[in-house]
mmCIF file of C-alpha atoms in Angstrom:
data_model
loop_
_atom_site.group_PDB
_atom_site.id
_atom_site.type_symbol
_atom_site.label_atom_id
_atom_site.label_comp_id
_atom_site.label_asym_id
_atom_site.label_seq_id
_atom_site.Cartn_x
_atom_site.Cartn_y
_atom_site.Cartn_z
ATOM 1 C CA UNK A 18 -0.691 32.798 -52.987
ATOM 2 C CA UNK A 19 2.660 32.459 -54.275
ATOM 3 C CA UNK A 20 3.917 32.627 -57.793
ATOM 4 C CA UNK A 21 4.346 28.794 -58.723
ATOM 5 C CA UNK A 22 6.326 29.129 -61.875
ATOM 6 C CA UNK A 23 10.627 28.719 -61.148
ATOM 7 C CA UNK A 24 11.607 31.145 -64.135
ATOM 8 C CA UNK A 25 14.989 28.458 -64.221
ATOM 9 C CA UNK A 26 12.749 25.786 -66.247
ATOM 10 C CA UNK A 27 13.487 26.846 -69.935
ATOM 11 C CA UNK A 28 9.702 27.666 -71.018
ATOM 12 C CA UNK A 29 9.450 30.356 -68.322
ATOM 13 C CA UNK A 30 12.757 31.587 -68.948
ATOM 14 C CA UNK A 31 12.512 31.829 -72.664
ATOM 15 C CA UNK A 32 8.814 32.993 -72.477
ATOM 16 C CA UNK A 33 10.720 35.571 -69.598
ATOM 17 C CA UNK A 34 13.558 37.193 -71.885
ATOM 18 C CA UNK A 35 13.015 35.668 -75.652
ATOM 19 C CA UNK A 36 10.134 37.575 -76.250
ATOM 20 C CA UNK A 37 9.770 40.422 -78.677
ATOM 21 C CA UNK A 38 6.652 40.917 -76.594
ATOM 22 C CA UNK A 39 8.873 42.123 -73.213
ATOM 23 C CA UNK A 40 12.183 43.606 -74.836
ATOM 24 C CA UNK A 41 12.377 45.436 -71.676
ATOM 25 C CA UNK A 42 12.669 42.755 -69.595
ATOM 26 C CA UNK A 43 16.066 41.117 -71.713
ATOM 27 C CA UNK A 44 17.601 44.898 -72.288
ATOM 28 C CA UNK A 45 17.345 44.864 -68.281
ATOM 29 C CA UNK A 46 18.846 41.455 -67.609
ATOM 30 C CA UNK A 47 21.779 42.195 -70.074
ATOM 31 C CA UNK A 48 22.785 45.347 -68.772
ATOM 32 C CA UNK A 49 22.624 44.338 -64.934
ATOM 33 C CA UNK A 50 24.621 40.763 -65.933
ATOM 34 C CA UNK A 51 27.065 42.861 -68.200
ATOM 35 C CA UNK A 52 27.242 45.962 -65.465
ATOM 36 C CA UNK A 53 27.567 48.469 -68.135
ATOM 37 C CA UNK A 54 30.234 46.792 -70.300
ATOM 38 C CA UNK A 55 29.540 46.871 -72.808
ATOM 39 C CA UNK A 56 26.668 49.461 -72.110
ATOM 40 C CA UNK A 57 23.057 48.109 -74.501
ATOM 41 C CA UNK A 58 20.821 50.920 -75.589
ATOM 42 C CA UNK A 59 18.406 48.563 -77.588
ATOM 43 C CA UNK A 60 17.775 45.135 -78.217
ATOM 44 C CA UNK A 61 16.372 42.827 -81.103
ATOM 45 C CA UNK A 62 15.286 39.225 -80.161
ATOM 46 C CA UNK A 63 16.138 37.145 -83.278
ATOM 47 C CA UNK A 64 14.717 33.853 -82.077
ATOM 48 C CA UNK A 65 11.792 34.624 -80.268
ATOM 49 C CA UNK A 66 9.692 32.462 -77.920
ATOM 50 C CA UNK A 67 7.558 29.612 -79.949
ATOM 51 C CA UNK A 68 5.854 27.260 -78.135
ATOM 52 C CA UNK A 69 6.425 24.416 -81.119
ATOM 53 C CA UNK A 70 9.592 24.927 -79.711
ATOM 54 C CA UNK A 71 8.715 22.938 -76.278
ATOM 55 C CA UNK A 72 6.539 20.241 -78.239
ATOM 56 C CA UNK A 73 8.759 17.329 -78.265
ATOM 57 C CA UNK A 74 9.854 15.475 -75.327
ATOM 58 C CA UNK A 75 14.035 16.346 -75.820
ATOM 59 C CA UNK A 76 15.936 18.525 -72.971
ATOM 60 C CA UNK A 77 17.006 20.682 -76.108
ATOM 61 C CA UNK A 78 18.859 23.459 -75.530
ATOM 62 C CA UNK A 79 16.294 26.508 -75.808
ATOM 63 C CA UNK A 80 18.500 29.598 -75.814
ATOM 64 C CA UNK A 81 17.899 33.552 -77.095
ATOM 65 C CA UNK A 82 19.549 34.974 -79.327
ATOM 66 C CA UNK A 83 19.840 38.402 -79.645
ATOM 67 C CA UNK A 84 21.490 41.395 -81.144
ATOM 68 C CA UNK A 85 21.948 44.972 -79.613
ATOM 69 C CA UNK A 86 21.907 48.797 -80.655
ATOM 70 C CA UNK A 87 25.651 48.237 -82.073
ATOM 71 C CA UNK A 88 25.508 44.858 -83.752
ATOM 72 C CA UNK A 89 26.559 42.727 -81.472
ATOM 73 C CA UNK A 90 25.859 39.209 -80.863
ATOM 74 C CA UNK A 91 24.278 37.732 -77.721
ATOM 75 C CA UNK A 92 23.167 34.342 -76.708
ATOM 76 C CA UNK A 93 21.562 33.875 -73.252
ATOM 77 C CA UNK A 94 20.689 30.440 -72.375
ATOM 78 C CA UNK A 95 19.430 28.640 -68.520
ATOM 79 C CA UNK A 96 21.469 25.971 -67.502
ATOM 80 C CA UNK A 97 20.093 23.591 -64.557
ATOM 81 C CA UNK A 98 23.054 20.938 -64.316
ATOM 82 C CA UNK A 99 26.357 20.959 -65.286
ATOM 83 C CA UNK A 100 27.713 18.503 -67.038
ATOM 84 C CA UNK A 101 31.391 18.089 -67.855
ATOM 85 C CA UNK A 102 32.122 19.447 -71.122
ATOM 86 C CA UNK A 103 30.189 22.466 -69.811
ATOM 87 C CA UNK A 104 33.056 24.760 -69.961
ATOM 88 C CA UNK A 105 34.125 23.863 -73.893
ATOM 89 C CA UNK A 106 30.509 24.315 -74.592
ATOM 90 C CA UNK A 107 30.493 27.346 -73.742
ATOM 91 C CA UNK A 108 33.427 28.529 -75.329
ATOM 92 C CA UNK A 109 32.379 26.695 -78.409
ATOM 93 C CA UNK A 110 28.781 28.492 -78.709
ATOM 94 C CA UNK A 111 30.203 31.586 -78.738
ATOM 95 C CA UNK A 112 32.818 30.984 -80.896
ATOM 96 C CA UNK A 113 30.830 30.123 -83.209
ATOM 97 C CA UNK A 114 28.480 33.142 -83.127
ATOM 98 C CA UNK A 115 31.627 34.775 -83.848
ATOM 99 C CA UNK A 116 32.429 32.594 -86.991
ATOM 100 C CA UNK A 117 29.602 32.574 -88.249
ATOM 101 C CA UNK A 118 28.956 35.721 -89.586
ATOM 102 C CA UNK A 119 32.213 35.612 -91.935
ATOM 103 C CA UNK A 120 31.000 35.215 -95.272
ATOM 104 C CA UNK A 121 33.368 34.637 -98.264
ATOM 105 C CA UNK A 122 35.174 38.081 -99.447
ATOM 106 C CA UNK A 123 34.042 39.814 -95.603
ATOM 107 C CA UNK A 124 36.650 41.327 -93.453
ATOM 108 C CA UNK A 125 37.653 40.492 -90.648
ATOM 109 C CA UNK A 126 37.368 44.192 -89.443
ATOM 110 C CA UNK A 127 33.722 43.397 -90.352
ATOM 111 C CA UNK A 128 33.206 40.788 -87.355
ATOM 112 C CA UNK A 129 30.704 41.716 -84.293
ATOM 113 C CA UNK A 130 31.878 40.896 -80.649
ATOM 114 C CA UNK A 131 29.899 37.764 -79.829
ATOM 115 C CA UNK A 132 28.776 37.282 -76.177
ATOM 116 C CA UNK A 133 27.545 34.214 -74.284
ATOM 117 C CA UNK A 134 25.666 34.724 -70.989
ATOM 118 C CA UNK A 135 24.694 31.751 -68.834
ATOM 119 C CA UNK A 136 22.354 31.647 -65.868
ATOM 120 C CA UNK A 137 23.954 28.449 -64.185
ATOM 121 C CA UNK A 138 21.861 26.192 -61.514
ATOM 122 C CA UNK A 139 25.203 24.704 -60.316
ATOM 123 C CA UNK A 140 28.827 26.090 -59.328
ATOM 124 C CA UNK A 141 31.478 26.081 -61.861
ATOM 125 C CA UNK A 142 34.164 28.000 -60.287
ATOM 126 C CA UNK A 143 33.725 27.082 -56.493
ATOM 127 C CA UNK A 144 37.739 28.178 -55.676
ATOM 128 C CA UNK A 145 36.198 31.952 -55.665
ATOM 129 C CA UNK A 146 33.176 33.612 -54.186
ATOM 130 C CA UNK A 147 31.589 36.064 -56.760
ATOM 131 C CA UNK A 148 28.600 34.822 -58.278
ATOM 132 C CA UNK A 149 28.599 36.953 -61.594
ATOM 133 C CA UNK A 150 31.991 36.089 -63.874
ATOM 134 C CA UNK A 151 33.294 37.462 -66.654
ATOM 135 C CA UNK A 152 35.534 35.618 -69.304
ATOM 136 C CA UNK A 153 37.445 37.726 -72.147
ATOM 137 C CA UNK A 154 40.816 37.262 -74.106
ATOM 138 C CA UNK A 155 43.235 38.632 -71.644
ATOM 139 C CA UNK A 156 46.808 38.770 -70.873
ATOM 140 C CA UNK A 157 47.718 38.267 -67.106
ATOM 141 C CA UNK A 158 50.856 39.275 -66.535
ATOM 142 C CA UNK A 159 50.988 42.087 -67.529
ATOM 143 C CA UNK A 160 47.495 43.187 -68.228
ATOM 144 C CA UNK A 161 46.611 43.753 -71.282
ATOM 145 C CA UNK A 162 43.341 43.021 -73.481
ATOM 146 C CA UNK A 163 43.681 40.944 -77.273
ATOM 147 C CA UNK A 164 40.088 41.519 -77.608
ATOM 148 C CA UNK A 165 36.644 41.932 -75.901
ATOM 149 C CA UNK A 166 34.962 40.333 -79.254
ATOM 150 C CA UNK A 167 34.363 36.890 -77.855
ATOM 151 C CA UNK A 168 32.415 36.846 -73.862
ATOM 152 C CA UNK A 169 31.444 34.146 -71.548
ATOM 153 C CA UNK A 170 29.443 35.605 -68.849
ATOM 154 C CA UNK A 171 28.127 33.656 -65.572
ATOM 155 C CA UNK A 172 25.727 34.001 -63.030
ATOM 156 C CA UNK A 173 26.197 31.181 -60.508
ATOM 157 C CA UNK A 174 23.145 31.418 -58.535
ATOM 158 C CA UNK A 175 23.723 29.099 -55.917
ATOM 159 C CA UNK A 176 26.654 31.281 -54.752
ATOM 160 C CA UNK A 177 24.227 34.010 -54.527
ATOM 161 C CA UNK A 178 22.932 34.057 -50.764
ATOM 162 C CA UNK A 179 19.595 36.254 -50.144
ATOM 163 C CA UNK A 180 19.231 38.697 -47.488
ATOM 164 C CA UNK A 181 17.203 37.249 -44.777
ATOM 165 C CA UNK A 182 15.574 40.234 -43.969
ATOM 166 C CA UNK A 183 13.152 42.667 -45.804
ATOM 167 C CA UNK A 184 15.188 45.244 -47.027
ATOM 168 C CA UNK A 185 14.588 46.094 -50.764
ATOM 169 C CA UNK A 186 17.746 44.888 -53.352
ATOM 170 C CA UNK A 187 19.037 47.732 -55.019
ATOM 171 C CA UNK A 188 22.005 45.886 -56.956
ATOM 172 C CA UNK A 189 21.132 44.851 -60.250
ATOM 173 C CA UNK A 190 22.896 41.369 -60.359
ATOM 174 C CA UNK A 191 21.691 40.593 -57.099
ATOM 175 C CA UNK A 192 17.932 41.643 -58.042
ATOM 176 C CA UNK A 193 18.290 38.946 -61.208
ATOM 177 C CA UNK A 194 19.948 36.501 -58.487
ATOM 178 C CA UNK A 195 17.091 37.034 -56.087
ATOM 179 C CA UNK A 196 14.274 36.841 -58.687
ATOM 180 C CA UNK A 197 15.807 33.651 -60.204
ATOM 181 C CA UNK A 198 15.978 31.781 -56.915
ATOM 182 C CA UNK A 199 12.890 33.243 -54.744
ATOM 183 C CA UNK A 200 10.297 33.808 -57.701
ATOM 184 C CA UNK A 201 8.609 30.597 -57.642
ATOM 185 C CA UNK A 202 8.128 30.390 -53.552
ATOM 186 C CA UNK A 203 7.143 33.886 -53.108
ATOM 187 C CA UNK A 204 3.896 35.780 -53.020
ATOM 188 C CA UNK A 205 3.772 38.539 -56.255
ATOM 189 C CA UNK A 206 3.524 41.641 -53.763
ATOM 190 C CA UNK A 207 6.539 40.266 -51.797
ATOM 191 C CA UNK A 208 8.784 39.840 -54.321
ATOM 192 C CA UNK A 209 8.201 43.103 -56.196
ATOM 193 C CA UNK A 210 8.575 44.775 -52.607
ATOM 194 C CA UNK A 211 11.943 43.559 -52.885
ATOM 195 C CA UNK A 212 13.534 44.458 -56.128
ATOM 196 C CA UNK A 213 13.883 47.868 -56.885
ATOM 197 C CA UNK A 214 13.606 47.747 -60.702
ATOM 198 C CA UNK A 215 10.457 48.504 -61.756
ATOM 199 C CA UNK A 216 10.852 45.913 -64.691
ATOM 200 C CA UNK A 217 10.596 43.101 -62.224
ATOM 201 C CA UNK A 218 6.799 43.811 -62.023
ATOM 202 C CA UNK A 219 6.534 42.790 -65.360
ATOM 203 C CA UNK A 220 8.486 40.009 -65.068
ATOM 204 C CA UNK A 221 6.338 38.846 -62.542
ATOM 205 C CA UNK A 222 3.543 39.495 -64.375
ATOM 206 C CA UNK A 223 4.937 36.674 -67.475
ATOM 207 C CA UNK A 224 5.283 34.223 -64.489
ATOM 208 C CA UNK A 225 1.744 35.007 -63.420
ATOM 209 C CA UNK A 226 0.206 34.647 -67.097
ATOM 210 C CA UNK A 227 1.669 30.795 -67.215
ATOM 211 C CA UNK A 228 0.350 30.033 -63.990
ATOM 212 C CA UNK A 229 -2.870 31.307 -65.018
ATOM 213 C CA UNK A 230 -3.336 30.084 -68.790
ATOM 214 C CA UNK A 231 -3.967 26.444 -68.976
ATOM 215 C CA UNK A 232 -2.107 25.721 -72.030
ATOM 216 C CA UNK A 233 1.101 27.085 -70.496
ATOM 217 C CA UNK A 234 0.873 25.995 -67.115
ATOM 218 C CA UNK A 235 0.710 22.365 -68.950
ATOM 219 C CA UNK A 236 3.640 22.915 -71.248
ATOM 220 C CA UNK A 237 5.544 24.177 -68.166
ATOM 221 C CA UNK A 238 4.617 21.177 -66.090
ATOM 222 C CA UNK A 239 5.532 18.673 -68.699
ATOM 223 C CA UNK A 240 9.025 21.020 -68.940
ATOM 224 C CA UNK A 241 9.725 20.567 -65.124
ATOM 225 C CA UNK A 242 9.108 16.974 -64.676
ATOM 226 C CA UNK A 243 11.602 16.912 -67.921
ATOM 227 C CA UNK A 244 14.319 18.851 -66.160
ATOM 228 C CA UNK A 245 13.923 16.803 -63.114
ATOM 229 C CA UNK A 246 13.958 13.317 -64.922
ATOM 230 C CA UNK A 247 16.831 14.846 -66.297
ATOM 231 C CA UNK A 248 19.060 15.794 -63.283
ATOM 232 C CA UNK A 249 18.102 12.778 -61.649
ATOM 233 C CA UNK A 250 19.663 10.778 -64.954
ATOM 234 C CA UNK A 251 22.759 13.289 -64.504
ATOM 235 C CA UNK A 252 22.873 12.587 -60.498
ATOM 236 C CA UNK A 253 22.642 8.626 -61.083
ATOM 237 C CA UNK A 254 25.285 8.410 -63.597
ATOM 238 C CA UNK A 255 27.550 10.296 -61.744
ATOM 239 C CA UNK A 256 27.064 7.869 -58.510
ATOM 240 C CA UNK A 257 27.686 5.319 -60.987
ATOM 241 C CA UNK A 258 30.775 6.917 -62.446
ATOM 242 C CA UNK A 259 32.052 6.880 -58.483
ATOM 243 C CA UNK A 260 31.368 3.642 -57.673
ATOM 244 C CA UNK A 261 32.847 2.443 -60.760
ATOM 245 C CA UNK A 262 36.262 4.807 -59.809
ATOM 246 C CA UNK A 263 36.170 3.037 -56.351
ATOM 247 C CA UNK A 264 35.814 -0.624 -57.613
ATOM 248 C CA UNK A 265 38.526 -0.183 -59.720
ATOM 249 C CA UNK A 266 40.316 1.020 -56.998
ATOM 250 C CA UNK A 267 39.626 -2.025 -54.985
ATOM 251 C CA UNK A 268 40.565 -4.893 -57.935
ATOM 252 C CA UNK A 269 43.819 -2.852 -58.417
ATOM 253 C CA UNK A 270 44.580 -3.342 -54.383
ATOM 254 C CA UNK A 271 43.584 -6.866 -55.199
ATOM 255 C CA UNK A 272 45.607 -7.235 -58.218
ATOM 256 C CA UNK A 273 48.717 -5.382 -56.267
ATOM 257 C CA UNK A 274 48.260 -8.573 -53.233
ATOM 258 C CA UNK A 275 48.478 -11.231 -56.128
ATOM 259 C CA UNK A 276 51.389 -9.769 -58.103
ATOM 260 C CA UNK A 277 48.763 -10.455 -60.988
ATOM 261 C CA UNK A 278 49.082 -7.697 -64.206
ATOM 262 C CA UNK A 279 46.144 -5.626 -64.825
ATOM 263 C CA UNK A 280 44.701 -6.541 -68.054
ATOM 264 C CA UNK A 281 44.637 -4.418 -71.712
ATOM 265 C CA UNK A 282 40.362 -3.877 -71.397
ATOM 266 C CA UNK A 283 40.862 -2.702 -67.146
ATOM 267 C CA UNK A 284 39.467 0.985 -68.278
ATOM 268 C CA UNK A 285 36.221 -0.279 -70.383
ATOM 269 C CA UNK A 286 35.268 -2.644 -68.273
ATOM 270 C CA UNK A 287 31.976 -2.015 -66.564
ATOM 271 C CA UNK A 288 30.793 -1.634 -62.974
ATOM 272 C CA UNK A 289 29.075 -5.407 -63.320
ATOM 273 C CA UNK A 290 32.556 -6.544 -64.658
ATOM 274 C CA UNK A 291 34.589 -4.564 -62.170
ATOM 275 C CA UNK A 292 32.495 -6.564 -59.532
ATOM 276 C CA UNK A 293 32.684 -10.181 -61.303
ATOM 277 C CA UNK A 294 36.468 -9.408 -61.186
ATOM 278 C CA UNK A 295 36.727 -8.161 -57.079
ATOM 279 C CA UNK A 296 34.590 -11.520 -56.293
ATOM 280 C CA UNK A 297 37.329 -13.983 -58.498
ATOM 281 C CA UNK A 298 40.381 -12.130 -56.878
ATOM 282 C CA UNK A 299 39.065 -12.113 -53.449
ATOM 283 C CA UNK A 300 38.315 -16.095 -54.287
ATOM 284 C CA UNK A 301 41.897 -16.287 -55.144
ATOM 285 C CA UNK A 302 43.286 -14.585 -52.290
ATOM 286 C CA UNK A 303 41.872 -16.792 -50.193
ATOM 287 C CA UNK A 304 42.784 -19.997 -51.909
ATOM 288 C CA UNK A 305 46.027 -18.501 -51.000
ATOM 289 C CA UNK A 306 46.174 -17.758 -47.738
ATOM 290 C CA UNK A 307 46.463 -14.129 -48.559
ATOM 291 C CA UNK A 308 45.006 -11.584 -45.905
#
C-alpha cells in the first residue's frame, strides 16, 4: 500500500524536519542541500513542529528555523507555487535573520551567517538545468567572495528527473529530490530500497505515523485541499492577468485604427472594462467604414 502523505504539504514537511523529535532527519537534509559547505555537525530546531500552528484556515508560511554546531542561522521553508515577488522574498527572509540578531552596542564581527533554503514546487531559474542552486555575495569578474554570511539555497524539484529504473540513489541531493517527489505514490519498502541513506527509513516512518493517526491524517487533509484551493486561486489569476495583457492589446490595435488617444486610467482599468471598451471601438469602427 503506498505511503499517501506528499511530504511537500507544509504539515508533513514541518512534522518531517521541524521536529526536535527527528534532528537527524534536518542535520541530513542540510548537509546533502548544502553539499558540505558549510559542513553541520549538530543542529538545534528553534521553532519546532506545533500543531496549533496548522489550526486556522490561512496558507501561512510554516517554516523551521534552526541553528547549527557554529551558530549559524538557518531557515528551511516548502514552497508549492511561485508567486512573483518570490525572489525578493527570499532575499528579504534571510536578510533579516541576518539583522536581526544586532542588538544595540553588538559588533558587527559578532553577526552569524544567515542561510535560507527553499524546497521549490515550481522552476525559478528555467535558463539552466541544475536543480540544487546556490546564491552568495560574489564578484563575477573576477572571482572573488564579499561574504558567505547571507545564503539562498534552492532545490527545484521539478527539474529533478527520477531514474526510471531500480537502481538505488546514492547522491544525496538527488535522494531528497527523489523522496520529495515519489514519497507519496510509492510503497514504504520501495522507496527505502531506493535511497541509500539510512535516515530515509525514518523519514518514512513520520509519513507513515500521519497516515496512520487520525488526528494528523485530518489536519493534513484539511492542509492539502488548502494548498490546492490555493494554487488553483494562483493559476486563475494568472489566466486572468493574460487575458487582461491581451485585451489591452486588442483596444490599443483598436485605438491605433481610430487615431483615438489612449486614456489617463488605460492601466487600472479592469478585464470587464477592457471588454466594454473593445465592444464601443469595434462599434465605432464600423460606423466608419473601418476594416
Amino acid at each position: 500500500m503506498n505511503i499517501g502523505i506528499d511530504p511537500k504539504v507544509d504539515f508533513a514537511f514541518k512534522k518531517l524536519l521541524g521536529s526536535r523529535e527527528h534532528p537527524e532527519i534536518t542535520l541530513h537534509f542540510l548537509n546533502s542541500v548544502l553539499a558540505g559547505d558549510p559542513v553541520i555537525e549538530s543542529v538545534e530546531i528553534l521553532n519546532p513542529f506545533n500543531e496549533k500552528d496548522f489550526d486556522d484556515d490561512k496558507l501561512s508560511i510554516l517554516d523551521v528555523k534552526a541553528t547549527d554546531d557554529r551558530g549559524r542561522l538557518l531557515d528551511i521553508e516548502m514552497q508549492t507555487s511561485l508567486p512573483g515577488e518570490l525572489a525578493n522574498r527570499l532575499i528579504y527572509y534571510a536578510a533579516s535573520q541576518y539583522v536581526g540578531q544586532l542588538r544595540e552596542g553588538d559588533r558587527y564581527g559578532s553577526l552569524m551567517p544567515s542561510l535560507g533554503i527553499s524546497v521549490l514546487n515550481g522552476v525559478l531559474f528555467p535558463q539552466v538545468p541544475e536543480f540544487c542552486l546556490d546564491f552568495r555575495m560574489r564578484c563575477q569578474n573576477p572571482e572573488l567572495t564579499l561574504s558567505d554570511a547571507l545564503q539562498v539555497h534552492l532545490l527545484e524539484l521539478p527539474k529533478y528527473t527520477p531514474p526510471s529504473d531500480n537502481t538505488v540513489i546514492d547522491d544525496p541531493r538527488e535522494q531528497w529530490a527523489y523522496f520529495f517527489r515519489r514519497a507519496a505514490t510509492l510503497e514504504r519498502e520501495e522507496l527505502i530500497s531506493r535511497l541509500a541513506a539510512p535516515i530515509f527509513t525514518e523519514a518514512t516512518r513520520v509519513l507513515e505515523m500521519i497516515s496512520k493517526t487520525p488526528e494528523d491524517r485530518e489536519i493534513y487533509e484539511s492542509r492539502l485541499k488548502l494548498q490546492r484551493d490555493e494554487q488553483s486561486r494562483l493559476e486563475a489569476a494568472e489566466a486572468r492577468g493574460e487575458a487582461r495583457g491581451e485585451a489591452r492589446g486588442r483596444v490599443r490595435m483598436l485605438e491605433g485604427l481610430l487615431g483615438l488617444d489612449t486614456p489617463a486610467n488605460f492601466d487600472s482599468l479592469t478585464l470587464e472594462e477592457l471588454a466594454s471598451r473593445e465592444q464601443s471601438l469595434q462599434r465605432q469602427l464600423r460606423e466608419r467604414g473601418i476594416g
